[in-house]
XYZ file of C-alpha atoms in Angstrom:
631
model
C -46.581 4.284 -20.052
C -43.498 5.372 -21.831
C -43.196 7.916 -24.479
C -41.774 6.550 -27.735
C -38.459 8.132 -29.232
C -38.003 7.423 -32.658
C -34.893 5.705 -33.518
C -33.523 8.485 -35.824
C -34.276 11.026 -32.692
C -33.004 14.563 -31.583
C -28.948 15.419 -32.215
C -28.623 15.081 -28.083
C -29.990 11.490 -27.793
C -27.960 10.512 -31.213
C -24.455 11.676 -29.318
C -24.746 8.823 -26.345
C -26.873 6.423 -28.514
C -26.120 5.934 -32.295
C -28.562 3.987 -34.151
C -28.020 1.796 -36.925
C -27.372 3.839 -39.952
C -26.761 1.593 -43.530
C -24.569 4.531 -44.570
C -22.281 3.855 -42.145
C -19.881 0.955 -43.046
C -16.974 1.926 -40.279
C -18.980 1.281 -37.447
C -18.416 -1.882 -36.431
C -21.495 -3.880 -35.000
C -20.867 -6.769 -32.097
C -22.926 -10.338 -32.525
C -22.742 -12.640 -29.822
C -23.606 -16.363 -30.544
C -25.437 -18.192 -28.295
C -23.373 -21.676 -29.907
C -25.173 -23.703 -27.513
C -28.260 -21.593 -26.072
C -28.636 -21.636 -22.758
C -26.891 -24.943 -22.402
C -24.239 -25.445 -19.384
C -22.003 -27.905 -17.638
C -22.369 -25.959 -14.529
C -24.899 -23.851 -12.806
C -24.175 -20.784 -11.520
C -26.682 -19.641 -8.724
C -27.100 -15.504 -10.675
C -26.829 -16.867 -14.644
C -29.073 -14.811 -16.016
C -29.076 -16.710 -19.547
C -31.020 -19.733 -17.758
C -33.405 -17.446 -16.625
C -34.922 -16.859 -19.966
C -35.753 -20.388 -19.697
C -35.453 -21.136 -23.339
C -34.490 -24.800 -23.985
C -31.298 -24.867 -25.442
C -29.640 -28.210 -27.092
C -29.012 -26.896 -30.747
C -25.344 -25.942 -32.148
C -25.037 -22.677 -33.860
C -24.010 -23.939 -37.174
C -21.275 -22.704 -39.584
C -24.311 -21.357 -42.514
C -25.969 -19.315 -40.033
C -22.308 -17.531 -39.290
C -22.196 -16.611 -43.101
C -25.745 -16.096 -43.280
C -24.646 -13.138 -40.568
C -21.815 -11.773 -42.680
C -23.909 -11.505 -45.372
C -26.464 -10.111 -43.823
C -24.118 -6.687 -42.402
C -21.936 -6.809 -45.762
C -19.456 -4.478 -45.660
C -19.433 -3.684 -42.143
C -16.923 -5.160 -39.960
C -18.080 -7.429 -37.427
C -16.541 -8.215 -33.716
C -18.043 -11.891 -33.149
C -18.425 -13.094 -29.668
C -18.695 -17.198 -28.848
C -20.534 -16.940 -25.845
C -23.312 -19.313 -23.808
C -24.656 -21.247 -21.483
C -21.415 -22.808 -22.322
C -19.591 -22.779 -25.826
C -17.321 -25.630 -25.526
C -20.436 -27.806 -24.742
C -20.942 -27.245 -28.656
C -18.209 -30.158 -28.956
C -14.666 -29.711 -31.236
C -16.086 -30.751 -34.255
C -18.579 -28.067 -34.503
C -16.236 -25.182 -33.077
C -13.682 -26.195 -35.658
C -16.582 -25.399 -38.349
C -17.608 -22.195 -36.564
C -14.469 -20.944 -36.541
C -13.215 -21.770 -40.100
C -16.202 -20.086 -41.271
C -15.289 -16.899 -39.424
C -11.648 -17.166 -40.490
C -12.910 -16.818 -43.911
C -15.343 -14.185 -43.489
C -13.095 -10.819 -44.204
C -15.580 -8.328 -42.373
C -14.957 -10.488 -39.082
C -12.434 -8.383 -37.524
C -12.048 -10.189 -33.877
C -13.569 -12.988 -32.870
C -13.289 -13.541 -28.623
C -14.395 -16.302 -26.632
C -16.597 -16.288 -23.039
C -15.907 -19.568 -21.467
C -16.035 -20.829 -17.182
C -13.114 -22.964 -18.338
C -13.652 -25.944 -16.919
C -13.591 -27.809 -20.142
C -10.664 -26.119 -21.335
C -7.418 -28.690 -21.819
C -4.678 -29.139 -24.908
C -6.324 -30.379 -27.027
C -8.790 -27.498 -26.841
C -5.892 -25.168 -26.976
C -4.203 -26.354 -30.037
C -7.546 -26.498 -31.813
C -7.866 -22.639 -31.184
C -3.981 -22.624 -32.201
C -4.474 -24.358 -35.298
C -8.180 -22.340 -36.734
C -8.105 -19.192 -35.252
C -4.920 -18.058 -33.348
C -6.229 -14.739 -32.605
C -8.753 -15.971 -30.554
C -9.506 -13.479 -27.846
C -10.131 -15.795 -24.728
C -12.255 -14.436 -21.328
C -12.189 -16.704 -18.377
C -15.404 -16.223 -16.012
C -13.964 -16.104 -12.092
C -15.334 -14.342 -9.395
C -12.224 -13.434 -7.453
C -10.662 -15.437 -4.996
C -12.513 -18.991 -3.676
C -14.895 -16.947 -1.751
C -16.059 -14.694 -4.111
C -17.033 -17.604 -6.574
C -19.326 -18.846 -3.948
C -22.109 -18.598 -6.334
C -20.243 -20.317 -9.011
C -21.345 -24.115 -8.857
C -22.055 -26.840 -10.558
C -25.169 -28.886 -10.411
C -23.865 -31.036 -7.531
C -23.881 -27.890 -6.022
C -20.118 -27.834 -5.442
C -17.824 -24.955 -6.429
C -16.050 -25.003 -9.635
C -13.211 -22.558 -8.790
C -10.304 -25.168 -8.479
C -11.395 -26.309 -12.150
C -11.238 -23.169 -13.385
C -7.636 -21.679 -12.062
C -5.961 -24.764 -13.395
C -7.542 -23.720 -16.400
C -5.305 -20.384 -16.116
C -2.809 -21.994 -15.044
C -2.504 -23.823 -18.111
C -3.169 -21.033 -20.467
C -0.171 -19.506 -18.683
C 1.952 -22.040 -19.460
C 0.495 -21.851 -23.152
C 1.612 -18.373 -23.263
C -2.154 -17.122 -23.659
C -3.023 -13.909 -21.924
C -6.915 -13.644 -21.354
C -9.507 -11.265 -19.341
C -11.382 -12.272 -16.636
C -14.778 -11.693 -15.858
C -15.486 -11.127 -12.551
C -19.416 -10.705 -11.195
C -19.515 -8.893 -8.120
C -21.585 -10.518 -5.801
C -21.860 -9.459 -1.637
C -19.201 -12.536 -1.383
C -16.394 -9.777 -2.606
C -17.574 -6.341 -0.773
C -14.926 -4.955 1.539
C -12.484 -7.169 0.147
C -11.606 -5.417 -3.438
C -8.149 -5.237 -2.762
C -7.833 -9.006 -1.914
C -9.532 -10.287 -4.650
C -8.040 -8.197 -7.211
C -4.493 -8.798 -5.659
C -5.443 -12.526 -5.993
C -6.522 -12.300 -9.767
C -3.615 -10.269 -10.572
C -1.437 -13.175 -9.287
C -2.621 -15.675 -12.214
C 0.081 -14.733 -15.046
C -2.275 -15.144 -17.814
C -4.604 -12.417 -16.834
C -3.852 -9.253 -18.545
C -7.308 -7.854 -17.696
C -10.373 -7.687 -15.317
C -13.861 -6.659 -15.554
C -15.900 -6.326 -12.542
C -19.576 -6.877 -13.861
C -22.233 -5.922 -10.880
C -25.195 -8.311 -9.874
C -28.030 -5.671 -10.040
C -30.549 -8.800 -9.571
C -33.164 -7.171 -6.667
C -35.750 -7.697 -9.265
C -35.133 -11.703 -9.497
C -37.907 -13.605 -7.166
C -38.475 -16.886 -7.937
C -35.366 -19.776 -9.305
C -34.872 -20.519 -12.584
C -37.089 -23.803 -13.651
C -36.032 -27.238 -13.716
C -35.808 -29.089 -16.742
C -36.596 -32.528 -15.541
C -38.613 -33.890 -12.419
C -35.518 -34.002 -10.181
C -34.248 -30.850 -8.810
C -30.652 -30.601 -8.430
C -28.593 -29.070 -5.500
C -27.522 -26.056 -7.413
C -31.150 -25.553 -7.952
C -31.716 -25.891 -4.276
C -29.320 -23.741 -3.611
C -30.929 -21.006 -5.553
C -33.968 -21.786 -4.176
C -33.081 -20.631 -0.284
C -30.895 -17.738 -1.984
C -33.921 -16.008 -3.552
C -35.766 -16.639 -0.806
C -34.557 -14.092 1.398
C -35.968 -10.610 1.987
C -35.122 -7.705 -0.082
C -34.191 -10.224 -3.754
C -31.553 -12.776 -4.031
C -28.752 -12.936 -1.614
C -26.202 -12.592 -4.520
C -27.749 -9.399 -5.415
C -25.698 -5.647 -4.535
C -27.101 -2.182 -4.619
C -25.845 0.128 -7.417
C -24.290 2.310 -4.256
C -21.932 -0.927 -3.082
C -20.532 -1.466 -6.317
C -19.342 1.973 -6.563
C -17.146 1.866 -3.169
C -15.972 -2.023 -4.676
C -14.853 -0.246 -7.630
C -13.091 2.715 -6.143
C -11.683 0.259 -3.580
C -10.300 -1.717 -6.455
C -9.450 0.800 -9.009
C -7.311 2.818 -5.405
C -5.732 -0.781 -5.500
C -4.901 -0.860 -9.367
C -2.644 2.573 -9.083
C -0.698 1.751 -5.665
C -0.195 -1.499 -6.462
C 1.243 -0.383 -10.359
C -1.055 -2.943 -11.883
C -2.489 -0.688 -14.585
C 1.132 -1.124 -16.373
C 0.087 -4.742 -17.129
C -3.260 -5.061 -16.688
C -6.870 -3.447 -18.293
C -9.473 -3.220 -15.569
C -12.958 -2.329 -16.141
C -14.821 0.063 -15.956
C -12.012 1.807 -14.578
C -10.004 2.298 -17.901
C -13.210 3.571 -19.695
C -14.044 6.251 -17.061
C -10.498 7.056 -17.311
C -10.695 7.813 -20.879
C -14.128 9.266 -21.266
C -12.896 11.375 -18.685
C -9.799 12.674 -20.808
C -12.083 13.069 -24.152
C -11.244 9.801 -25.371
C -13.448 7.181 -26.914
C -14.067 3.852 -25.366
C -15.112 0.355 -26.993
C -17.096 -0.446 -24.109
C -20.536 -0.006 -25.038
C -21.952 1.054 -21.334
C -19.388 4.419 -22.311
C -19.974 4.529 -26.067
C -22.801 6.087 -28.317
C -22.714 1.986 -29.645
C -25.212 0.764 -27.330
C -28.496 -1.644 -28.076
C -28.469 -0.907 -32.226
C -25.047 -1.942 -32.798
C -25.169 -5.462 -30.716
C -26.932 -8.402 -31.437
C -27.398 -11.822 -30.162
C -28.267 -15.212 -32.567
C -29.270 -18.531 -30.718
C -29.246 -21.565 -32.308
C -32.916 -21.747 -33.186
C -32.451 -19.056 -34.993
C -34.005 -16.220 -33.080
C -31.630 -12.680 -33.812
C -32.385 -9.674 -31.829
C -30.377 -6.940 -29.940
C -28.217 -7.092 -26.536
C -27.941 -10.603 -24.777
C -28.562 -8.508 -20.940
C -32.367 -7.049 -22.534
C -35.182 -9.415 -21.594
C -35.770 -11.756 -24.159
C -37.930 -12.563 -26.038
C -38.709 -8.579 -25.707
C -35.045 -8.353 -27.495
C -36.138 -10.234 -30.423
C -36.159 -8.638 -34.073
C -36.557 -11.294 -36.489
C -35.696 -14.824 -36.700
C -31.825 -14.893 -38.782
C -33.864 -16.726 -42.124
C -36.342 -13.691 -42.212
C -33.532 -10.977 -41.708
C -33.161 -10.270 -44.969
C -30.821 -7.044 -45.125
C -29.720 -4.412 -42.797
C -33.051 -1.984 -44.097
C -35.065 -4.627 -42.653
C -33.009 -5.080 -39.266
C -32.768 -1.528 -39.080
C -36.920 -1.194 -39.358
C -37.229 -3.587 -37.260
C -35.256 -1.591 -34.399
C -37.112 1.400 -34.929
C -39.884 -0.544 -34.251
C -39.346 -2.554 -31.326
C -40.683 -1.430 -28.404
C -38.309 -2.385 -25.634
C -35.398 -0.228 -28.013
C -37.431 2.747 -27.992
C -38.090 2.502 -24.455
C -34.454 1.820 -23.378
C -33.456 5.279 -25.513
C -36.483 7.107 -24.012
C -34.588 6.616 -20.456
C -32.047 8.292 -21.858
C -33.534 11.612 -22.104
C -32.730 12.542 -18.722
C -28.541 11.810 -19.777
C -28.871 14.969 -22.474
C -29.487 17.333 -19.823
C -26.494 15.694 -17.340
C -23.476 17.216 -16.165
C -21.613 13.535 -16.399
C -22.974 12.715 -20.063
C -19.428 13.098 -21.623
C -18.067 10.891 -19.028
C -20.684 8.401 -18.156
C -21.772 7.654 -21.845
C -25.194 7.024 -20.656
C -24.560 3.583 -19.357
C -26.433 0.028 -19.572
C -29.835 0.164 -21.663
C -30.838 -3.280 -20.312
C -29.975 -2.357 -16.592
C -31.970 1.035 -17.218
C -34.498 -0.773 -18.188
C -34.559 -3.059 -14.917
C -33.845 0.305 -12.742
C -37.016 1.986 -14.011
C -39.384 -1.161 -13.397
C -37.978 -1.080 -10.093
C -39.247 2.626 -10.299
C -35.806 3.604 -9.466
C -33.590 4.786 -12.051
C -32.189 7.294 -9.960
C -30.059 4.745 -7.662
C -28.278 3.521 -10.885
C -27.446 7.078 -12.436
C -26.221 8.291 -8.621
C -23.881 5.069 -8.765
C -22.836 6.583 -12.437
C -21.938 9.582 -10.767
C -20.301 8.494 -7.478
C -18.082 6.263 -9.609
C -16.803 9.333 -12.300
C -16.160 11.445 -9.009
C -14.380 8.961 -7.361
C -12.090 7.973 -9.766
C -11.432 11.421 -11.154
C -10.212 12.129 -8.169
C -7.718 9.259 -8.002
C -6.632 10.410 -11.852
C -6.114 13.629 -9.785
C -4.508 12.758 -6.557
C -3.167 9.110 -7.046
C -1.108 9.367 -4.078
C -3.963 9.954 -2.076
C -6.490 7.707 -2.812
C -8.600 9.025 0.315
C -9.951 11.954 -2.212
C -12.022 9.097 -3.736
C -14.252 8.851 -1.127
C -15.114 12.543 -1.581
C -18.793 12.864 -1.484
C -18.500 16.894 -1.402
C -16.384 17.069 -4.572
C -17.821 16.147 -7.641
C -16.878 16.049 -11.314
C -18.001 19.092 -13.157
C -16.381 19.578 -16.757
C -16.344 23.358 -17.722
C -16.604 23.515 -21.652
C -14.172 25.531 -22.797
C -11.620 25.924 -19.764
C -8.444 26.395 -21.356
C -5.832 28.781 -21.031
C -3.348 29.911 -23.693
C 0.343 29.226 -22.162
C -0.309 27.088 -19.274
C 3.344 27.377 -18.290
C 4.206 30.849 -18.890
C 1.240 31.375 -16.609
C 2.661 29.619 -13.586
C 6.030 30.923 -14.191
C 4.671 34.690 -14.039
C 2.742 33.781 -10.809
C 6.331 32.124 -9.078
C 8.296 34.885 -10.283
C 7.785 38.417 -9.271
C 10.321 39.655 -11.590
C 8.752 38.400 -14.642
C 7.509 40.998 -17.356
C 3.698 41.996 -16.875
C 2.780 44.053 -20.062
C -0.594 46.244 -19.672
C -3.910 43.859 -20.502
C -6.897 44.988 -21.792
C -10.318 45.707 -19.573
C -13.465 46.219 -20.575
C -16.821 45.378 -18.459
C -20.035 44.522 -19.646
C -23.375 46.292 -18.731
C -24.051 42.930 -16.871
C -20.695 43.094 -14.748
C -18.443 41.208 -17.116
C -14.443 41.545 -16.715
C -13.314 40.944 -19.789
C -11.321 42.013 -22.707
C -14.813 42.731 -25.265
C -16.624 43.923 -22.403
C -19.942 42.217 -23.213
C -21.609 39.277 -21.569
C -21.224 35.745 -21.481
C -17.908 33.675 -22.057
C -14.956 35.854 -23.843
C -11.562 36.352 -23.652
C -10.185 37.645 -20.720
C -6.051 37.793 -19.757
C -4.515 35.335 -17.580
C -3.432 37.730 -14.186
C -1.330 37.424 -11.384
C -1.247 38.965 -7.983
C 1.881 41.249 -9.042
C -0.014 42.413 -12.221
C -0.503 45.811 -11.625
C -4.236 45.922 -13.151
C -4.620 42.314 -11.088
C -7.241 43.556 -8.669
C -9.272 45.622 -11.153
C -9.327 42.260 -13.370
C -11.443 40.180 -10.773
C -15.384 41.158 -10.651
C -16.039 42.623 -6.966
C -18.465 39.897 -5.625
C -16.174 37.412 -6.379
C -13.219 39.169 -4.470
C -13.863 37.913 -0.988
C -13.099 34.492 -2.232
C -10.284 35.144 -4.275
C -8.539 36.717 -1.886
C -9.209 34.366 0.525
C -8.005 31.105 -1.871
C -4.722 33.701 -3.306
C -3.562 35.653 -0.238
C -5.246 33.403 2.877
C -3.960 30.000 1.249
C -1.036 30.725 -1.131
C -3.029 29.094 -4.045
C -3.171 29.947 -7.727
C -6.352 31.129 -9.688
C -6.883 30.298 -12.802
C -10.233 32.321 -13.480
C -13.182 33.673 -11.542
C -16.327 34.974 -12.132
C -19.002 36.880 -9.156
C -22.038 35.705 -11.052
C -24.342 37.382 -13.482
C -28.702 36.530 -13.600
C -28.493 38.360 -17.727
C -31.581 39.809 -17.228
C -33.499 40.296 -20.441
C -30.761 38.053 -22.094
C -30.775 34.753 -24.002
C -28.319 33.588 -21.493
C -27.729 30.967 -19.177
C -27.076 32.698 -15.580
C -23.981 32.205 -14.149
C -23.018 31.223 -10.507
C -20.572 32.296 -8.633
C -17.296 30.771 -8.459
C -13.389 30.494 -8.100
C -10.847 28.432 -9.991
C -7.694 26.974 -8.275
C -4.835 25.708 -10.144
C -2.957 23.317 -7.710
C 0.954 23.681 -8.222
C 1.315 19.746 -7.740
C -0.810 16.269 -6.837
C 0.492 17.180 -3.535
C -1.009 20.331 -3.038
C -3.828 19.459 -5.280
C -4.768 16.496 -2.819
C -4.368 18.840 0.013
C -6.556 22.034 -1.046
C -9.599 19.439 -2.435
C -9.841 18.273 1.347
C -9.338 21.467 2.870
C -11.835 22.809 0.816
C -14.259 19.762 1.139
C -14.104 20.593 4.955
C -14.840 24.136 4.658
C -17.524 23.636 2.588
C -18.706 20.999 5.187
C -18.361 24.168 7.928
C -19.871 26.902 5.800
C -22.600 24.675 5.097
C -24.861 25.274 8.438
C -24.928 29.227 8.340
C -25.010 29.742 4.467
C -28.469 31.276 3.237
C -30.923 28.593 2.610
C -31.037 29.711 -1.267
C -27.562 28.743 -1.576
C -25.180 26.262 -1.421
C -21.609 25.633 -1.788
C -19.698 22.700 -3.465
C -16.817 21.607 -5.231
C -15.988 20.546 -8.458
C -13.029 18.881 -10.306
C -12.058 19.670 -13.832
C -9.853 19.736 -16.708
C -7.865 22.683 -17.396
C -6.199 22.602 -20.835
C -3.147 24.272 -22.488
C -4.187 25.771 -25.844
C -0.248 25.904 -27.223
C 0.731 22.534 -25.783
C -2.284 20.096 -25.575
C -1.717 19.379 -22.084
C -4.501 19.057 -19.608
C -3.973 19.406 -15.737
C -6.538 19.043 -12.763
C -8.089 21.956 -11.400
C -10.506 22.779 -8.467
C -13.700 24.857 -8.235
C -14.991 26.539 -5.266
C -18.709 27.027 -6.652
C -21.900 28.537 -5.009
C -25.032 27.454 -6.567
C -28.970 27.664 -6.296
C -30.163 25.646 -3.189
C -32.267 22.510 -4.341
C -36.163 24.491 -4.799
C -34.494 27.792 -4.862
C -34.852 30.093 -7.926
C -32.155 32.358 -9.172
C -33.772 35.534 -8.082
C -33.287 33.979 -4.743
C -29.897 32.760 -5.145
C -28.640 36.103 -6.200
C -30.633 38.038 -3.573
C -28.338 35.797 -0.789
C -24.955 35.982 -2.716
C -23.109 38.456 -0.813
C -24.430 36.823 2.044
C -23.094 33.571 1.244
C -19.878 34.760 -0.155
C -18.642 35.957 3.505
C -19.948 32.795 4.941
C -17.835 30.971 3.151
C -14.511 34.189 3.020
C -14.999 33.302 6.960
C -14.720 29.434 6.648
C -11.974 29.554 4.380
C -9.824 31.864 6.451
C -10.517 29.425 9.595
C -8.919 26.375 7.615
C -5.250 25.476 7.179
C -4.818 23.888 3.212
C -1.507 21.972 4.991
C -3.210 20.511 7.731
C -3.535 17.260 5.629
C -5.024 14.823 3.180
C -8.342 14.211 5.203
C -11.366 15.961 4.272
C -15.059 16.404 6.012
C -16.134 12.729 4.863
C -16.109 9.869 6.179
C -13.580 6.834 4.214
C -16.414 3.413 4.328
C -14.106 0.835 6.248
C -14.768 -2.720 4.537
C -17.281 -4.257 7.075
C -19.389 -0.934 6.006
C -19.170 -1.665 1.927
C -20.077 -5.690 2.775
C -23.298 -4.343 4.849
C -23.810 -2.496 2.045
C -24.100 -5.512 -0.354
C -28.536 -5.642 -0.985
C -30.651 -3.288 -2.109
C -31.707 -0.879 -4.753
């Protein structure tokens, strides 16, 4: 049974899922139409569209796009011509459609998912001549391999239709986006298949969309009394053990997008080319938004989905007709669509799953993710495997925003991403140059402690103000708490690193406080050196890790350190101790000390310029293809 969360819900839930609020008339809301239903001149093995089995047949017509305009007046709309197959509406229709969004001012883009094997001229100069901002995505899985599961009901592949399509859009000057299902067909071979879609001139962007299918056992239903191949072919593909054999494990998609994203920066593709969701990690990860509703607050309440017949509901991916809210000639104004949310059940349930995100250390950059593929996870009983993909992903490619040189840091399974909110410092670059320059002035700071062991410049507890030292500060080693000395010394003298802040740990007994763990910040002078002290450190911690006190452990953690009088963020490291998984505090602070020269010993047994390699292990590509099935 799942507990209901009302649509309006708590302040934490509303920051990674916004509902529907009539007030707000800047918030753009996304509609796809569903122009022909499920309808389709080919047959892909994985569509899940034909697995709602929902005859299709009907054309969206051009009253039911102004019946949608005026039913979210004064909002602006992104509309999205999507299928089965759009083109199989015909020309004469699709001119209507798109006149009738041309004169809708709320319609503010208007994009177009298509396999492209109808696409031609004349099709071309249509879009030319009604719409010519007409956003167009081309469906490809990679190179001829990786569309192995893209066929058409004779059961034969549809790829060499499809890049003469692109080829012809290049030569129309058209630059589209690609969408690109990741199927075990294109494990272990990211870098091939995105060099090979970054070779079509049209493409300007890529998004890799994972089959998560485990749950799919049985083929999608013929319509007639004669099965045809593709059908057959489905039939022995869901047949195996463990689902479909086009399905991947949350976990394999991951390494496929590190792989790729490692790819995108050495091979200077990101200056001409979007790929997702690399680009929105990137910028959730630098405190930017991102229109990509699996990293925005804009999830199920602000997209919607009309087929022909009329029926309206929420996200195209949610199980339909569990998706439904009304039918488009009973919606009669936003109130009512809005009521309707609040009452559906399958909404309430996807935003209950995302209780568990308010509480996460990756909420600001994972955005909570896919509703629809939460929903699937925790039928499965597993929603763990798809938040730990979440998570490997952020790390991953933090760590290649970090270290782009060294893409082996990606693979990092001992350094994760842990934001620190605030971690700034006032003059980032007066603070290097007084560290790099023992002739620089060093004034007197203030020092105060707090009854709880505090270093700072109030002297009480918690997060304050404290002065930004260096090792030739004269009050520099009364400025660093004693249990957190060992360390410091170890990371300052030992390795010939910066610190940018410590802190020995504090259990604020009797206080409405958080504790605090122990830890040390490094400052890394350059990628170089940055790239170099994450893997040292990831190996120490790998060597600490069998004689540390079983109430602690030891990891490491990326961040963001920022410049309060310039704006500018850099990368920084954390050396952090924590609580041992089923460990208390009062445990964890009784083995500090303990752990603390455990890990003073490991770091003064490892060399920071012994290289870029760290304690794990980089998955060679046979690995992240074995890796393909499985939740």
């Amino acid at each position: 049974m799942y507990r209901t969360t009302a649509q309006h819900g708590p302040s934490q839930i509303e920051q990674l899922y916004r509902g529907l609020d009539i007030e707000d008339t800047t918030s753009a809301v996304s509609v796809i139409l569903k122009l022909r239903g499920e309808t389709c001149d080919i047959d892909c093995l994985y569509c899940y569209e034909k697995r709602k089995e929902a005859p299709g047949g009907a054309r969206i017509d051009p009253g039911q796009v102004r019946r949608l305009a005026e039913l979210f007046a004064g909002r602006p709309l992104a509309v999205e011509l999507h299928g089965g197959e759009p083109l199989t509406a015909g020309r004469e229709r699709i001119t209507e459609v798109l006149r009738e969004l041309a004169a809708q001012p709320s319609v503010v883009r208007v994009s177009m998912q298509t396999n492209g094997v109808l696409l031609n001229e004349a099709w071309l100069d249509l879009f030319d001549a009604e719409y010519p901002g007409l956003q167009i995505g081309i469906s490809l899985d990679g190179d001829a391999k990786g569309n192995a599961w893209r066929v058409g009901y004779d059961g034969k592949p549809v790829y060499p239709r499809v890049t003469a399509a692109l080829r012809l859009l290049a030569e129309r000057g058209r630059r589209v986006g690609v969408i690109a299902a990741v199927t075990p067909a294109l494990l272990g071979r990211a870098e091939a298949v995105l060099d090979h879609l970054a070779d079509f001139e049209a493409v300007n962007a890529i998004s890799f969309a994972p089959c998560f299918d485990t749950a799919v056992r049985r083929p999608t239903a013929a319509s007639g009394p004669r099965v045809p191949a593709s059908r057959q072919l489905q039939q022995a593909a869901v047949d195996g053990a463990g689902g479909p054999a086009w399905a991947i494990s949350p976990y394999s998609y991951a390494e496929f997008v590190l792989a790729a994203t490692a790819r995108w920066i050495h091979a200077g593709y990101f200056a001409r080319m979007k790929l997702e969701p690399t680009v929105s990690t990137i910028r959730r990860l630098r405190g930017l938004g991102s229109g990509f509703c699996h990293f925005s607050d804009l999830k199920c309440d602000h997209v919607f989905t009309l087929y022909p017949d009329g029926r309206f509901g929420s996200c195209d991916e949610l199980p339909w007709p569990q998706a439904q809210l009304a039918r488009l000639d009973q919606a009669v104004d936003q109130p009512g669509i809005i009521a309707a949310q609040r009452r559906l059940p399958l909404l309430n349930q996807g935003k209950s799953l995302m209780n568990r995100c308010t509480t996460c250390d990756y909420r600001s950059a994972c955005g909570g993710g896919c509703i629809a593929t939460r929903v699937r996870y925790e039928a499965a009983g597993d929603q763990d495997a798809y938040c730990d993909y979440r998570m490997r992903m952020i790390d991953g490619i933090a760590a290649l925003l970090a270290q782009p040189a060294h893409p082996a840091g990606a693979w990092c399974t001992t350094t994760r991403w842990r934001p620190r909110t605030p971690n700034s410092m006032r003059d980032l670059d007066a603070f290097l140059a007084r560290w790099n320059s023992t002739d620089a002035p060093r004034p007197p700071v203030r020092l105060h402690t707090s009854a709880h062991g505090n270093i700072n410049t109030v002297g009480r507890p918690g997060i304050h103000e404290a002065d930004d030292l260096d090792p030739a500060h004269p009050q520099w080693r009364a400025a660093i708490e004693p249990g957190i000395r060992p360390l410091v010394d170890a990371v300052t003298t030992g390795w010939g690193l910066i610190t940018y802040d410590s802190c020995q740990g504090h259990p604020y007994t009797g206080l409405d406080l958080a504790p605090a763990e122990r830890r040390v910040g490094i400052l890394p002078r350059d990628r170089t050196q940055y790239a170099r002290a994450a893997a040292a450190l990831c190996r120490t911690v790998a060597a600490a890790a069998p004689t540390l006190p079983p109430a602690v452990r030891a990891t490491v953690g990326r961040a963001q350190l920022e410049c309060e009088s310039s704006g500018r963020t850099v990368p920084v490291l954390d050396l952090i101790l924590l609580p041992a998984p089923g460990h208390d505090w009062t445990a964890y602070f009784a083995a500090l000390d303990t752990a603390t020269d455990v890990l003073a010993r490991a770091l003064a047994d490892e060399d920071p310029a012994a290289g870029h390699d760290c304690a794990c292990r980089v998955p060679r590509p046979a690995e992240a293809a074995a890796q393909g099935v499985g939740v």
